[in-house]
Amino acid sequence: MLFSSISFLYYFLPAVLGIYFITPAKYKNLVLLLASLFFYFYGEPIYSLLMVFSIASAYLHGLWMDKAPTQRHKKIAFISSVSFSVGALLFFKYHLFFVNNFNSLFGTSIVPLKLLLPIGISFYTFQILSYLIDLYFGRIKVQKNPINLATYVAMFPQLIAGPIVRYSTIEAGLAHRTHSIPDIAYGINRFVIGLAKKVILANTLGEIGVLFNGADEKSVLFFWMAAIAFTLQIYFDFSGYSDMAIGLGRVFGFKFLENFNYPYISKSVTEFWRRWHISLGSWFRDYIYIPMGGNRVSLLKWGRNIFVVWFLTGFWHGAEWNFVVWGLYFAVFLVLEKFFLNKLLGKLPGAIAHFYLLPVVIIGFVIFNADGMGEALINLKGMFGLLNVPFANTETIYYLKSYGFVFILAAIAATPLFKKIAEKLKSYTFGEKTLSFSKPVIMVVLLLMCTGFLIDGSFNPFIYFRF
Amino acid sequence: MNKNILNIIMIGCFVLITFGFMFVNVFKPNADFSFAERRKLLSAPQFSGTTLLNGKYFDDYEKYFLDQFIFRDNFRGFTAFTKLFLLNQQDYNDIYAVDGNICKIEYPLSEKAILNAAQKLNQVYDLYLQGLNVNYAVIPDKNYFMGPSYGAPTMDYGKLLDILQSDIRNIQYIDLFSGLSINDYYKTDIHWSQDKIIGVADILMAGIGNSILPSDFGYTIKELAPFYGSLHGQAALNLPAETLFYLTNAMLEEAVVFDYETMKKSSIYVTDLFEGIDPYDVFLSGAKALLTIENPNATTDKELILFRDSFGSSIAPLLACGYSKITLVDLRYITTDLLGNYIDFSAADDVLFLYSTQILNNSFMLR
């Protein structure tokens, strides 16, 4: 089920909220768990079993590790648990990739299984792994209540597209949490803002990609428009989803960590990745990069660590070579920045550094968005005038006019400008009152606007569902 | 007012909207049809274990929720307003309006579909029409006229005609592009207005080689109002209604239409249908697979076979003056292979394929 759907907004959510808040505290996790299982079953009936098995495995392995009489037994339990989780991820997400590449490499003709990618498997697997790894290293205590552990993994606000919530973040909340009016109001406001980012901005920007793919004649300008549109779309799509997840989490009494911090205002790739998909970046940092030695090793090993982490980051996003290339592409920039670019960028005015970062990110997302490296190269050639297309044509000018305002609105909304204006207004009594009164009005208008967009349009895919 | 009260207002508004729409939608009786969109609305899907497990059951439920949401048309109107006036988009779901004239962007050209259309005409010719006087004409959609001045993308009409002319064999082309203007079409509908196409009917008759011209006959113009064309509902904009015009005279009033599907006779204009789903169905009762118009007052015994889409419904009555019988075939609703069972092609003198660019660009619907 999608957050940005009528079934979620006007059937599932009110029903769950109603039941949840009339249920006594000790059964609230059970309500949340049952709701989450239905939420997942609605979109992924068969693979619900896979998720249940994954949770059961994590729970039983957790108990095994906890009861292990020796460190060696504990290690065996740990290896077994990680093997099960990673094995399921590799099998369901990557088997087609491995079989196809094996066939290409060795000239075999192994027929791959016809398996669809289970929604959200990358996210819930990483959550399970964080629980198991933290448990093994003694950073958390074992969760003996299966309902609480299942609630952590399957909790619908963050189940299918993150943010990747660490068990330690909500461990206390699973046992005991409070619900307050300010938290619920904040959560609702955050949810509706995320919904608007997704439905009004991301979906509208996504239309440009569809028009681009169906266009009779393309142009250099159209190639750039499509690339920039996708760069903005994926930000509003994913950060909108994270806003909705964080908002819903707050309504149910949980405080999830932020996942985005205006990444497009960054002045370097290093900074960009501190602001983009923070929960994934920190996961790889804490569970892969630092255990490999991080940057406290020789230069050669440090380079290896960077490339391993970014290979995995790319591969996590999708079982295609273009995702791997995308990850390694950023690794190259991170290394270059570490060696000399950061010093150079530090001396330049912020605006120039910013205009270094944006093309790097846009080109990165062209690689990311392509259906294979062949398409990525064609699109990059088109952007740089290496295809036999005009600079602009009637179609491009029309779509530029049609989506120009959306581009400007999205570009502004990707910066903290609105936030800063609000903060400035808050410093005046009149401004604060106006802001306070306008908040519910804006929330209602945005919610109704999103409802209209949802009823009207069928174009409503969540990009991060495929990961 | 303190912050807590504002927080309560915020929560109250959200609860009111989400719970309110949930209760209203649960208890609201289902609507069968959307007049604005000219389509049947979905009802709740039937439950089965198979559809539940393969995901179709909930997918269908999702579509059902969208179709049956209360105030659906108002929400669509609100969205159209938001997109066109707040987000400053040039069109809404490919539909734009200039001075109340609504137009749908037909773009891009599907060369495969045009080639398929050409092959379909050749197939019909080879099966039934060899030795007859066979012609074809193409009716441009409104975007041909409005697109360039509005800046909207338009399909490559030159290429469309080139493909047809190079791939269609033994069939003569009659040009209508130069005989039409945007004023010949309804503002809220895709179709032309019958009172504006007497000249087009003349071009067709002359192109076919029939010396009888529709403009030589007198007509009474009759009106039906308010007319909301098919684009009116799709545009979801609050644009004014129009008047539907139809031309009649003694000869047309005595002509008899026979419908092969219902095996019933009727008149050329069925005004009762003006209140129905599509008011344009007034002309020859709308979409029909196979019809004949018999004109007992014709001054000739010539017969015409007209392969057509919905544009043909309003021009066929004007062509009737030059024929004792017109057979109208809509290949969207009858397969080519079956035509020989119903039509005596040896009795025909003239044949005309008359299709709009929308149908040609989506010609895989021709059977």
mmCIF file with all atom_site columns, N, CA, C and O in Angstrom, chain A residues 5 7 10-11 14 42 45-46 185 207 214 216 395 398 402-403 405 436 443 452-456, chain B residues 6-7 10 19 22 25 52 58 62 66 69 79 86-87 89-93 107-108 151-153:
data_model
loop_
_atom_site.group_PDB
_atom_site.id
_atom_site.type_symbol
_atom_site.label_atom_id
_atom_site.label_alt_id
_atom_site.label_comp_id
_atom_site.label_asym_id
_atom_site.label_entity_id
_atom_site.label_seq_id
_atom_site.pdbx_PDB_ins_code
_atom_site.Cartn_x
_atom_site.Cartn_y
_atom_site.Cartn_z
_atom_site.occupancy
_atom_site.B_iso_or_equiv
_atom_site.pdbx_formal_charge
_atom_site.auth_seq_id
_atom_site.auth_comp_id
_atom_site.auth_asym_id
_atom_site.auth_atom_id
_atom_site.pdbx_PDB_model_num
ATOM 1   N N  . SER A 1 5   ? -2.004  7.149   -1.459  1.00 0.00 ? 5   SER A N  1
ATOM 2   C CA . SER A 1 5   ? -3.118  6.487   -2.138  1.00 0.00 ? 5   SER A CA 1
ATOM 3   C C  . SER A 1 5   ? -4.383  6.750   -1.344  1.00 0.00 ? 5   SER A C  1
ATOM 4   O O  . SER A 1 5   ? -4.342  7.003   -0.138  1.00 0.00 ? 5   SER A O  1
ATOM 5   N N  . SER A 1 7   ? -6.655  4.592   -0.657  1.00 0.00 ? 7   SER A N  1
ATOM 6   C CA . SER A 1 7   ? -6.915  3.500   0.297   1.00 0.00 ? 7   SER A CA 1
ATOM 7   C C  . SER A 1 7   ? -6.173  3.746   1.610   1.00 0.00 ? 7   SER A C  1
ATOM 8   O O  . SER A 1 7   ? -6.701  3.452   2.681   1.00 0.00 ? 7   SER A O  1
ATOM 9   N N  . TYR A 1 10  ? -7.642  7.482   3.278   1.00 0.00 ? 10  TYR A N  1
ATOM 10  C CA . TYR A 1 10  ? -9.040  7.611   3.696   1.00 0.00 ? 10  TYR A CA 1
ATOM 11  C C  . TYR A 1 10  ? -9.691  6.309   4.153   1.00 0.00 ? 10  TYR A C  1
ATOM 12  O O  . TYR A 1 10  ? -10.896 6.283   4.388   1.00 0.00 ? 10  TYR A O  1
ATOM 13  N N  . TYR A 1 11  ? -8.951  5.246   4.224   1.00 0.00 ? 11  TYR A N  1
ATOM 14  C CA . TYR A 1 11  ? -9.499  4.004   4.775   1.00 0.00 ? 11  TYR A CA 1
ATOM 15  C C  . TYR A 1 11  ? -8.553  3.451   5.840   1.00 0.00 ? 11  TYR A C  1
ATOM 16  O O  . TYR A 1 11  ? -8.911  3.352   7.005   1.00 0.00 ? 11  TYR A O  1
ATOM 17  N N  . PRO A 1 14  ? -7.189  6.286   8.869   1.00 0.00 ? 14  PRO A N  1
ATOM 18  C CA . PRO A 1 14  ? -8.146  6.627   9.927   1.00 0.00 ? 14  PRO A CA 1
ATOM 19  C C  . PRO A 1 14  ? -8.576  5.407   10.743  1.00 0.00 ? 14  PRO A C  1
ATOM 20  O O  . PRO A 1 14  ? -8.728  5.499   11.964  1.00 0.00 ? 14  PRO A O  1
ATOM 21  N N  . TYR A 1 42  ? -1.352  -6.042  1.644   1.00 0.00 ? 42  TYR A N  1
ATOM 22  C CA . TYR A 1 42  ? -2.156  -5.329  0.644   1.00 0.00 ? 42  TYR A CA 1
ATOM 23  C C  . TYR A 1 42  ? -1.367  -5.148  -0.656  1.00 0.00 ? 42  TYR A C  1
ATOM 24  O O  . TYR A 1 42  ? -1.909  -5.272  -1.741  1.00 0.00 ? 42  TYR A O  1
ATOM 25  N N  . PRO A 1 45  ? 1.071   -9.692  -1.304  1.00 0.00 ? 45  PRO A N  1
ATOM 26  C CA . PRO A 1 45  ? 0.439   -10.796 -0.560  1.00 0.00 ? 45  PRO A CA 1
ATOM 27  C C  . PRO A 1 45  ? 1.369   -11.985 -0.312  1.00 0.00 ? 45  PRO A C  1
ATOM 28  O O  . PRO A 1 45  ? 1.515   -12.431 0.817   1.00 0.00 ? 45  PRO A O  1
ATOM 29  N N  . ILE A 1 46  ? 2.008   -12.472 -1.366  1.00 0.00 ? 46  ILE A N  1
ATOM 30  C CA . ILE A 1 46  ? 2.806   -13.696 -1.222  1.00 0.00 ? 46  ILE A CA 1
ATOM 31  C C  . ILE A 1 46  ? 4.056   -13.439 -0.381  1.00 0.00 ? 46  ILE A C  1
ATOM 32  O O  . ILE A 1 46  ? 4.385   -14.207 0.537   1.00 0.00 ? 46  ILE A O  1
ATOM 33  N N  . ALA A 1 185 ? 0.268   16.562  16.540  1.00 0.00 ? 185 ALA A N  1
ATOM 34  C CA . ALA A 1 185 ? 0.090   17.690  15.605  1.00 0.00 ? 185 ALA A CA 1
ATOM 35  C C  . ALA A 1 185 ? 1.319   17.838  14.712  1.00 0.00 ? 185 ALA A C  1
ATOM 36  O O  . ALA A 1 185 ? 1.193   18.038  13.503  1.00 0.00 ? 185 ALA A O  1
ATOM 37  N N  . GLU A 1 207 ? 6.241   13.439  -14.555 1.00 0.00 ? 207 GLU A N  1
ATOM 38  C CA . GLU A 1 207 ? 5.565   13.474  -15.861 1.00 0.00 ? 207 GLU A CA 1
ATOM 39  C C  . GLU A 1 207 ? 6.546   13.862  -16.975 1.00 0.00 ? 207 GLU A C  1
ATOM 40  O O  . GLU A 1 207 ? 6.395   13.444  -18.114 1.00 0.00 ? 207 GLU A O  1
ATOM 41  N N  . GLY A 1 214 ? 8.502   9.552   -24.424 1.00 0.00 ? 214 GLY A N  1
ATOM 42  C CA . GLY A 1 214 ? 7.552   9.381   -25.533 1.00 0.00 ? 214 GLY A CA 1
ATOM 43  C C  . GLY A 1 214 ? 7.702   10.417  -26.622 1.00 0.00 ? 214 GLY A C  1
ATOM 44  O O  . GLY A 1 214 ? 6.964   10.377  -27.606 1.00 0.00 ? 214 GLY A O  1
ATOM 45  N N  . ASP A 1 216 ? 8.599   12.589  -29.813 1.00 0.00 ? 216 ASP A N  1
ATOM 46  C CA . ASP A 1 216 ? 8.971   12.283  -31.202 1.00 0.00 ? 216 ASP A CA 1
ATOM 47  C C  . ASP A 1 216 ? 10.406  12.695  -31.475 1.00 0.00 ? 216 ASP A C  1
ATOM 48  O O  . ASP A 1 216 ? 11.197  11.932  -32.012 1.00 0.00 ? 216 ASP A O  1
ATOM 49  N N  . GLU A 1 395 ? 8.565   21.080  -29.033 1.00 0.00 ? 395 GLU A N  1
ATOM 50  C CA . GLU A 1 395 ? 8.145   20.273  -27.890 1.00 0.00 ? 395 GLU A CA 1
ATOM 51  C C  . GLU A 1 395 ? 8.861   20.732  -26.621 1.00 0.00 ? 395 GLU A C  1
ATOM 52  O O  . GLU A 1 395 ? 8.237   20.915  -25.568 1.00 0.00 ? 395 GLU A O  1
ATOM 53  N N  . TYR A 1 398 ? 7.635   24.033  -25.347 1.00 0.00 ? 398 TYR A N  1
ATOM 54  C CA . TYR A 1 398 ? 6.302   23.888  -24.758 1.00 0.00 ? 398 TYR A CA 1
ATOM 55  C C  . TYR A 1 398 ? 6.394   23.282  -23.347 1.00 0.00 ? 398 TYR A C  1
ATOM 56  O O  . TYR A 1 398 ? 5.788   23.794  -22.405 1.00 0.00 ? 398 TYR A O  1
ATOM 57  N N  . SER A 1 402 ? 5.494   24.725  -19.793 1.00 0.00 ? 402 SER A N  1
ATOM 58  C CA . SER A 1 402 ? 4.477   24.030  -19.005 1.00 0.00 ? 402 SER A CA 1
ATOM 59  C C  . SER A 1 402 ? 4.973   23.641  -17.608 1.00 0.00 ? 402 SER A C  1
ATOM 60  O O  . SER A 1 402 ? 4.205   23.619  -16.660 1.00 0.00 ? 402 SER A O  1
ATOM 61  N N  . TYR A 1 403 ? 6.261   23.328  -17.531 1.00 0.00 ? 403 TYR A N  1
ATOM 62  C CA . TYR A 1 403 ? 6.793   22.862  -16.251 1.00 0.00 ? 403 TYR A CA 1
ATOM 63  C C  . TYR A 1 403 ? 7.774   23.851  -15.626 1.00 0.00 ? 403 TYR A C  1
ATOM 64  O O  . TYR A 1 403 ? 8.360   23.561  -14.585 1.00 0.00 ? 403 TYR A O  1
ATOM 65  N N  . PHE A 1 405 ? 7.371   26.686  -14.039 1.00 0.00 ? 405 PHE A N  1
ATOM 66  C CA . PHE A 1 405 ? 7.043   27.127  -12.687 1.00 0.00 ? 405 PHE A CA 1
ATOM 67  C C  . PHE A 1 405 ? 7.278   26.005  -11.677 1.00 0.00 ? 405 PHE A C  1
ATOM 68  O O  . PHE A 1 405 ? 7.747   26.253  -10.557 1.00 0.00 ? 405 PHE A O  1
ATOM 69  N N  . SER A 1 436 ? 1.204   30.543  13.025  1.00 0.00 ? 436 SER A N  1
ATOM 70  C CA . SER A 1 436 ? 0.474   29.549  13.815  1.00 0.00 ? 436 SER A CA 1
ATOM 71  C C  . SER A 1 436 ? -0.930  29.338  13.265  1.00 0.00 ? 436 SER A C  1
ATOM 72  O O  . SER A 1 436 ? -1.406  28.218  13.146  1.00 0.00 ? 436 SER A O  1
ATOM 73  N N  . MET A 1 443 ? -2.276  23.052  5.981   1.00 0.00 ? 443 MET A N  1
ATOM 74  C CA . MET A 1 443 ? -2.364  21.592  6.066   1.00 0.00 ? 443 MET A CA 1
ATOM 75  C C  . MET A 1 443 ? -3.642  21.099  5.364   1.00 0.00 ? 443 MET A C  1
ATOM 76  O O  . MET A 1 443 ? -3.601  20.147  4.566   1.00 0.00 ? 443 MET A O  1
ATOM 77  N N  . GLY A 1 452 ? -7.110  15.592  -4.520  1.00 0.00 ? 452 GLY A N  1
ATOM 78  C CA . GLY A 1 452 ? -7.509  15.871  -5.897  1.00 0.00 ? 452 GLY A CA 1
ATOM 79  C C  . GLY A 1 452 ? -6.526  15.294  -6.900  1.00 0.00 ? 452 GLY A C  1
ATOM 80  O O  . GLY A 1 452 ? -6.919  14.661  -7.882  1.00 0.00 ? 452 GLY A O  1
ATOM 81  N N  . PHE A 1 453 ? -5.244  15.472  -6.635  1.00 0.00 ? 453 PHE A N  1
ATOM 82  C CA . PHE A 1 453 ? -4.213  14.933  -7.533  1.00 0.00 ? 453 PHE A CA 1
ATOM 83  C C  . PHE A 1 453 ? -4.297  13.406  -7.595  1.00 0.00 ? 453 PHE A C  1
ATOM 84  O O  . PHE A 1 453 ? -4.124  12.814  -8.647  1.00 0.00 ? 453 PHE A O  1
ATOM 85  N N  . LEU A 1 454 ? -4.534  12.797  -6.429  1.00 0.00 ? 454 LEU A N  1
ATOM 86  C CA . LEU A 1 454 ? -4.597  11.330  -6.405  1.00 0.00 ? 454 LEU A CA 1
ATOM 87  C C  . LEU A 1 454 ? -5.816  10.830  -7.163  1.00 0.00 ? 454 LEU A C  1
ATOM 88  O O  . LEU A 1 454 ? -5.741  9.851   -7.905  1.00 0.00 ? 454 LEU A O  1
ATOM 89  N N  . ILE A 1 455 ? -6.949  11.493  -6.962  1.00 0.00 ? 455 ILE A N  1
ATOM 90  C CA . ILE A 1 455 ? -8.170  11.064  -7.654  1.00 0.00 ? 455 ILE A CA 1
ATOM 91  C C  . ILE A 1 455 ? -7.998  11.246  -9.157  1.00 0.00 ? 455 ILE A C  1
ATOM 92  O O  . ILE A 1 455 ? -8.419  10.420  -9.955  1.00 0.00 ? 455 ILE A O  1
ATOM 93  N N  . ASP A 1 456 ? -7.349  12.326  -9.508  1.00 0.00 ? 456 ASP A N  1
ATOM 94  C CA . ASP A 1 456 ? -7.231  12.662  -10.927 1.00 0.00 ? 456 ASP A CA 1
ATOM 95  C C  . ASP A 1 456 ? -6.200  11.821  -11.676 1.00 0.00 ? 456 ASP A C  1
ATOM 96  O O  . ASP A 1 456 ? -6.406  11.445  -12.815 1.00 0.00 ? 456 ASP A O  1
ATOM 97  N N  . LEU B 2 6   ? -4.070  25.493  19.014  1.00 0.00 ? 6   LEU B N  1
ATOM 98  C CA . LEU B 2 6   ? -3.771  25.398  17.582  1.00 0.00 ? 6   LEU B CA 1
ATOM 99  C C  . LEU B 2 6   ? -3.404  23.973  17.188  1.00 0.00 ? 6   LEU B C  1
ATOM 100 O O  . LEU B 2 6   ? -3.781  23.498  16.108  1.00 0.00 ? 6   LEU B O  1
ATOM 101 N N  . ASN B 2 7   ? -2.689  23.289  18.079  1.00 0.00 ? 7   ASN B N  1
ATOM 102 C CA . ASN B 2 7   ? -2.376  21.876  17.811  1.00 0.00 ? 7   ASN B CA 1
ATOM 103 C C  . ASN B 2 7   ? -3.653  21.043  17.747  1.00 0.00 ? 7   ASN B C  1
ATOM 104 O O  . ASN B 2 7   ? -3.788  20.152  16.908  1.00 0.00 ? 7   ASN B O  1
ATOM 105 N N  . MET B 2 10  ? -5.333  21.646  14.530  1.00 0.00 ? 10  MET B N  1
ATOM 106 C CA . MET B 2 10  ? -4.625  20.904  13.475  1.00 0.00 ? 10  MET B CA 1
ATOM 107 C C  . MET B 2 10  ? -5.070  19.437  13.470  1.00 0.00 ? 10  MET B C  1
ATOM 108 O O  . MET B 2 10  ? -5.436  18.884  12.420  1.00 0.00 ? 10  MET B O  1
ATOM 109 N N  . PHE B 2 19  ? -11.390 10.969  8.650   1.00 0.00 ? 19  PHE B N  1
ATOM 110 C CA . PHE B 2 19  ? -12.508 10.148  9.132   1.00 0.00 ? 19  PHE B CA 1
ATOM 111 C C  . PHE B 2 19  ? -13.794 10.501  8.387   1.00 0.00 ? 19  PHE B C  1
ATOM 112 O O  . PHE B 2 19  ? -14.603 9.628   8.078   1.00 0.00 ? 19  PHE B O  1
ATOM 113 N N  . MET B 2 22  ? -13.776 8.971   5.044   1.00 0.00 ? 22  MET B N  1
ATOM 114 C CA . MET B 2 22  ? -13.880 7.515   5.182   1.00 0.00 ? 22  MET B CA 1
ATOM 115 C C  . MET B 2 22  ? -15.352 7.109   5.395   1.00 0.00 ? 22  MET B C  1
ATOM 116 O O  . MET B 2 22  ? -15.870 6.261   4.665   1.00 0.00 ? 22  MET B O  1
ATOM 117 N N  . ASN B 2 25  ? -17.553 7.891   2.279   1.00 0.00 ? 25  ASN B N  1
ATOM 118 C CA . ASN B 2 25  ? -17.298 6.975   1.155   1.00 0.00 ? 25  ASN B CA 1
ATOM 119 C C  . ASN B 2 25  ? -17.788 5.555   1.437   1.00 0.00 ? 25  ASN B C  1
ATOM 120 O O  . ASN B 2 25  ? -18.231 4.866   0.527   1.00 0.00 ? 25  ASN B O  1
ATOM 121 N N  . LEU B 2 52  ? -6.686  -12.465 -4.760  1.00 0.00 ? 52  LEU B N  1
ATOM 122 C CA . LEU B 2 52  ? -6.126  -11.945 -3.501  1.00 0.00 ? 52  LEU B CA 1
ATOM 123 C C  . LEU B 2 52  ? -4.621  -12.195 -3.460  1.00 0.00 ? 52  LEU B C  1
ATOM 124 O O  . LEU B 2 52  ? -3.837  -11.305 -3.129  1.00 0.00 ? 52  LEU B O  1
ATOM 125 N N  . PHE B 2 58  ? -6.576  -6.292  -4.549  1.00 0.00 ? 58  PHE B N  1
ATOM 126 C CA . PHE B 2 58  ? -6.353  -4.985  -3.928  1.00 0.00 ? 58  PHE B CA 1
ATOM 127 C C  . PHE B 2 58  ? -6.055  -3.911  -4.978  1.00 0.00 ? 58  PHE B C  1
ATOM 128 O O  . PHE B 2 58  ? -6.400  -2.748  -4.785  1.00 0.00 ? 58  PHE B O  1
ATOM 129 N N  . GLU B 2 62  ? -8.148  -0.475  -5.325  1.00 0.00 ? 62  GLU B N  1
ATOM 130 C CA . GLU B 2 62  ? -7.533  0.857   -5.396  1.00 0.00 ? 62  GLU B CA 1
ATOM 131 C C  . GLU B 2 62  ? -8.211  1.687   -6.490  1.00 0.00 ? 62  GLU B C  1
ATOM 132 O O  . GLU B 2 62  ? -8.541  2.863   -6.286  1.00 0.00 ? 62  GLU B O  1
ATOM 133 N N  . LEU B 2 66  ? -10.746 5.100   -6.199  1.00 0.00 ? 66  LEU B N  1
ATOM 134 C CA . LEU B 2 66  ? -10.540 6.339   -6.965  1.00 0.00 ? 66  LEU B CA 1
ATOM 135 C C  . LEU B 2 66  ? -11.798 6.721   -7.731  1.00 0.00 ? 66  LEU B C  1
ATOM 136 O O  . LEU B 2 66  ? -12.189 7.886   -7.763  1.00 0.00 ? 66  LEU B O  1
ATOM 137 N N  . PHE B 2 69  ? -14.842 7.850   -5.238  1.00 0.00 ? 69  PHE B N  1
ATOM 138 C CA . PHE B 2 69  ? -14.601 8.855   -4.197  1.00 0.00 ? 69  PHE B CA 1
ATOM 139 C C  . PHE B 2 69  ? -15.632 9.977   -4.320  1.00 0.00 ? 69  PHE B C  1
ATOM 140 O O  . PHE B 2 69  ? -15.912 10.479  -5.405  1.00 0.00 ? 69  PHE B O  1
ATOM 141 N N  . THR B 2 79  ? -8.175  20.105  -9.126  1.00 0.00 ? 79  THR B N  1
ATOM 142 C CA . THR B 2 79  ? -6.845  19.736  -9.621  1.00 0.00 ? 79  THR B CA 1
ATOM 143 C C  . THR B 2 79  ? -6.537  20.462  -10.925 1.00 0.00 ? 79  THR B C  1
ATOM 144 O O  . THR B 2 79  ? -5.407  20.947  -11.125 1.00 0.00 ? 79  THR B O  1
ATOM 145 N N  . LEU B 2 86  ? -2.326  27.592  -10.718 1.00 0.00 ? 86  LEU B N  1
ATOM 146 C CA . LEU B 2 86  ? -1.346  27.756  -9.644  1.00 0.00 ? 86  LEU B CA 1
ATOM 147 C C  . LEU B 2 86  ? 0.041   27.282  -10.090 1.00 0.00 ? 86  LEU B C  1
ATOM 148 O O  . LEU B 2 86  ? 1.034   27.950  -9.845  1.00 0.00 ? 86  LEU B O  1
ATOM 149 N N  . LEU B 2 87  ? 0.089   26.120  -10.750 1.00 0.00 ? 87  LEU B N  1
ATOM 150 C CA . LEU B 2 87  ? 1.381   25.611  -11.224 1.00 0.00 ? 87  LEU B CA 1
ATOM 151 C C  . LEU B 2 87  ? 1.703   26.104  -12.633 1.00 0.00 ? 87  LEU B C  1
ATOM 152 O O  . LEU B 2 87  ? 2.759   25.800  -13.175 1.00 0.00 ? 87  LEU B O  1
ATOM 153 N N  . GLN B 2 89  ? 0.724   25.313  -15.526 1.00 0.00 ? 89  GLN B N  1
ATOM 154 C CA . GLN B 2 89  ? 0.975   24.328  -16.576 1.00 0.00 ? 89  GLN B CA 1
ATOM 155 C C  . GLN B 2 89  ? 0.171   24.688  -17.823 1.00 0.00 ? 89  GLN B C  1
ATOM 156 O O  . GLN B 2 89  ? -0.888  25.327  -17.733 1.00 0.00 ? 89  GLN B O  1
ATOM 157 N N  . GLN B 2 90  ? 0.682   24.283  -18.960 1.00 0.00 ? 90  GLN B N  1
ATOM 158 C CA . GLN B 2 90  ? 0.047   24.667  -20.221 1.00 0.00 ? 90  GLN B CA 1
ATOM 159 C C  . GLN B 2 90  ? -1.162  23.801  -20.555 1.00 0.00 ? 90  GLN B C  1
ATOM 160 O O  . GLN B 2 90  ? -2.016  24.204  -21.331 1.00 0.00 ? 90  GLN B O  1
ATOM 161 N N  . ASP B 2 91  ? -1.184  22.594  -20.003 1.00 0.00 ? 91  ASP B N  1
ATOM 162 C CA . ASP B 2 91  ? -2.328  21.730  -20.271 1.00 0.00 ? 91  ASP B CA 1
ATOM 163 C C  . ASP B 2 91  ? -2.638  20.903  -19.033 1.00 0.00 ? 91  ASP B C  1
ATOM 164 O O  . ASP B 2 91  ? -1.816  20.807  -18.107 1.00 0.00 ? 91  ASP B O  1
ATOM 165 N N  . TYR B 2 92  ? -3.821  20.338  -19.033 1.00 0.00 ? 92  TYR B N  1
ATOM 166 C CA . TYR B 2 92  ? -4.245  19.477  -17.933 1.00 0.00 ? 92  TYR B CA 1
ATOM 167 C C  . TYR B 2 92  ? -4.593  18.128  -18.551 1.00 0.00 ? 92  TYR B C  1
ATOM 168 O O  . TYR B 2 92  ? -5.539  18.031  -19.340 1.00 0.00 ? 92  TYR B O  1
ATOM 169 N N  . ASN B 2 93  ? -3.798  17.125  -18.230 1.00 0.00 ? 93  ASN B N  1
ATOM 170 C CA . ASN B 2 93  ? -3.966  15.797  -18.837 1.00 0.00 ? 93  ASN B CA 1
ATOM 171 C C  . ASN B 2 93  ? -4.028  15.890  -20.363 1.00 0.00 ? 93  ASN B C  1
ATOM 172 O O  . ASN B 2 93  ? -4.906  15.295  -20.999 1.00 0.00 ? 93  ASN B O  1
ATOM 173 N N  . TYR B 2 107 ? -0.362  13.613  -29.696 1.00 0.00 ? 107 TYR B N  1
ATOM 174 C CA . TYR B 2 107 ? 1.072   13.634  -29.941 1.00 0.00 ? 107 TYR B CA 1
ATOM 175 C C  . TYR B 2 107 ? 1.706   12.494  -29.149 1.00 0.00 ? 107 TYR B C  1
ATOM 176 O O  . TYR B 2 107 ? 1.224   12.201  -28.061 1.00 0.00 ? 107 TYR B O  1
ATOM 177 N N  . PRO B 2 108 ? 2.761   11.875  -29.605 1.00 0.00 ? 108 PRO B N  1
ATOM 178 C CA . PRO B 2 108 ? 3.388   12.036  -30.911 1.00 0.00 ? 108 PRO B CA 1
ATOM 179 C C  . PRO B 2 108 ? 2.727   11.168  -31.969 1.00 0.00 ? 108 PRO B C  1
ATOM 180 O O  . PRO B 2 108 ? 1.807   10.390  -31.656 1.00 0.00 ? 108 PRO B O  1
ATOM 181 N N  . GLY B 2 151 ? 1.505   26.771  -29.229 1.00 0.00 ? 151 GLY B N  1
ATOM 182 C CA . GLY B 2 151 ? 2.853   26.278  -28.907 1.00 0.00 ? 151 GLY B CA 1
ATOM 183 C C  . GLY B 2 151 ? 2.862   24.839  -28.463 1.00 0.00 ? 151 GLY B C  1
ATOM 184 O O  . GLY B 2 151 ? 3.894   24.321  -28.036 1.00 0.00 ? 151 GLY B O  1
ATOM 185 N N  . ALA B 2 152 ? 1.705   24.178  -28.564 1.00 0.00 ? 152 ALA B N  1
ATOM 186 C CA . ALA B 2 152 ? 1.624   22.780  -28.112 1.00 0.00 ? 152 ALA B CA 1
ATOM 187 C C  . ALA B 2 152 ? 2.251   21.858  -29.154 1.00 0.00 ? 152 ALA B C  1
ATOM 188 O O  . ALA B 2 152 ? 2.207   22.164  -30.352 1.00 0.00 ? 152 ALA B O  1
ATOM 189 N N  . PRO B 2 153 ? 2.839   20.759  -28.705 1.00 0.00 ? 153 PRO B N  1
ATOM 190 C CA . PRO B 2 153 ? 3.384   19.823  -29.683 1.00 0.00 ? 153 PRO B CA 1
ATOM 191 C C  . PRO B 2 153 ? 2.274   19.227  -30.542 1.00 0.00 ? 153 PRO B C  1
ATOM 192 O O  . PRO B 2 153 ? 1.175   18.959  -30.039 1.00 0.00 ? 153 PRO B O  1
#
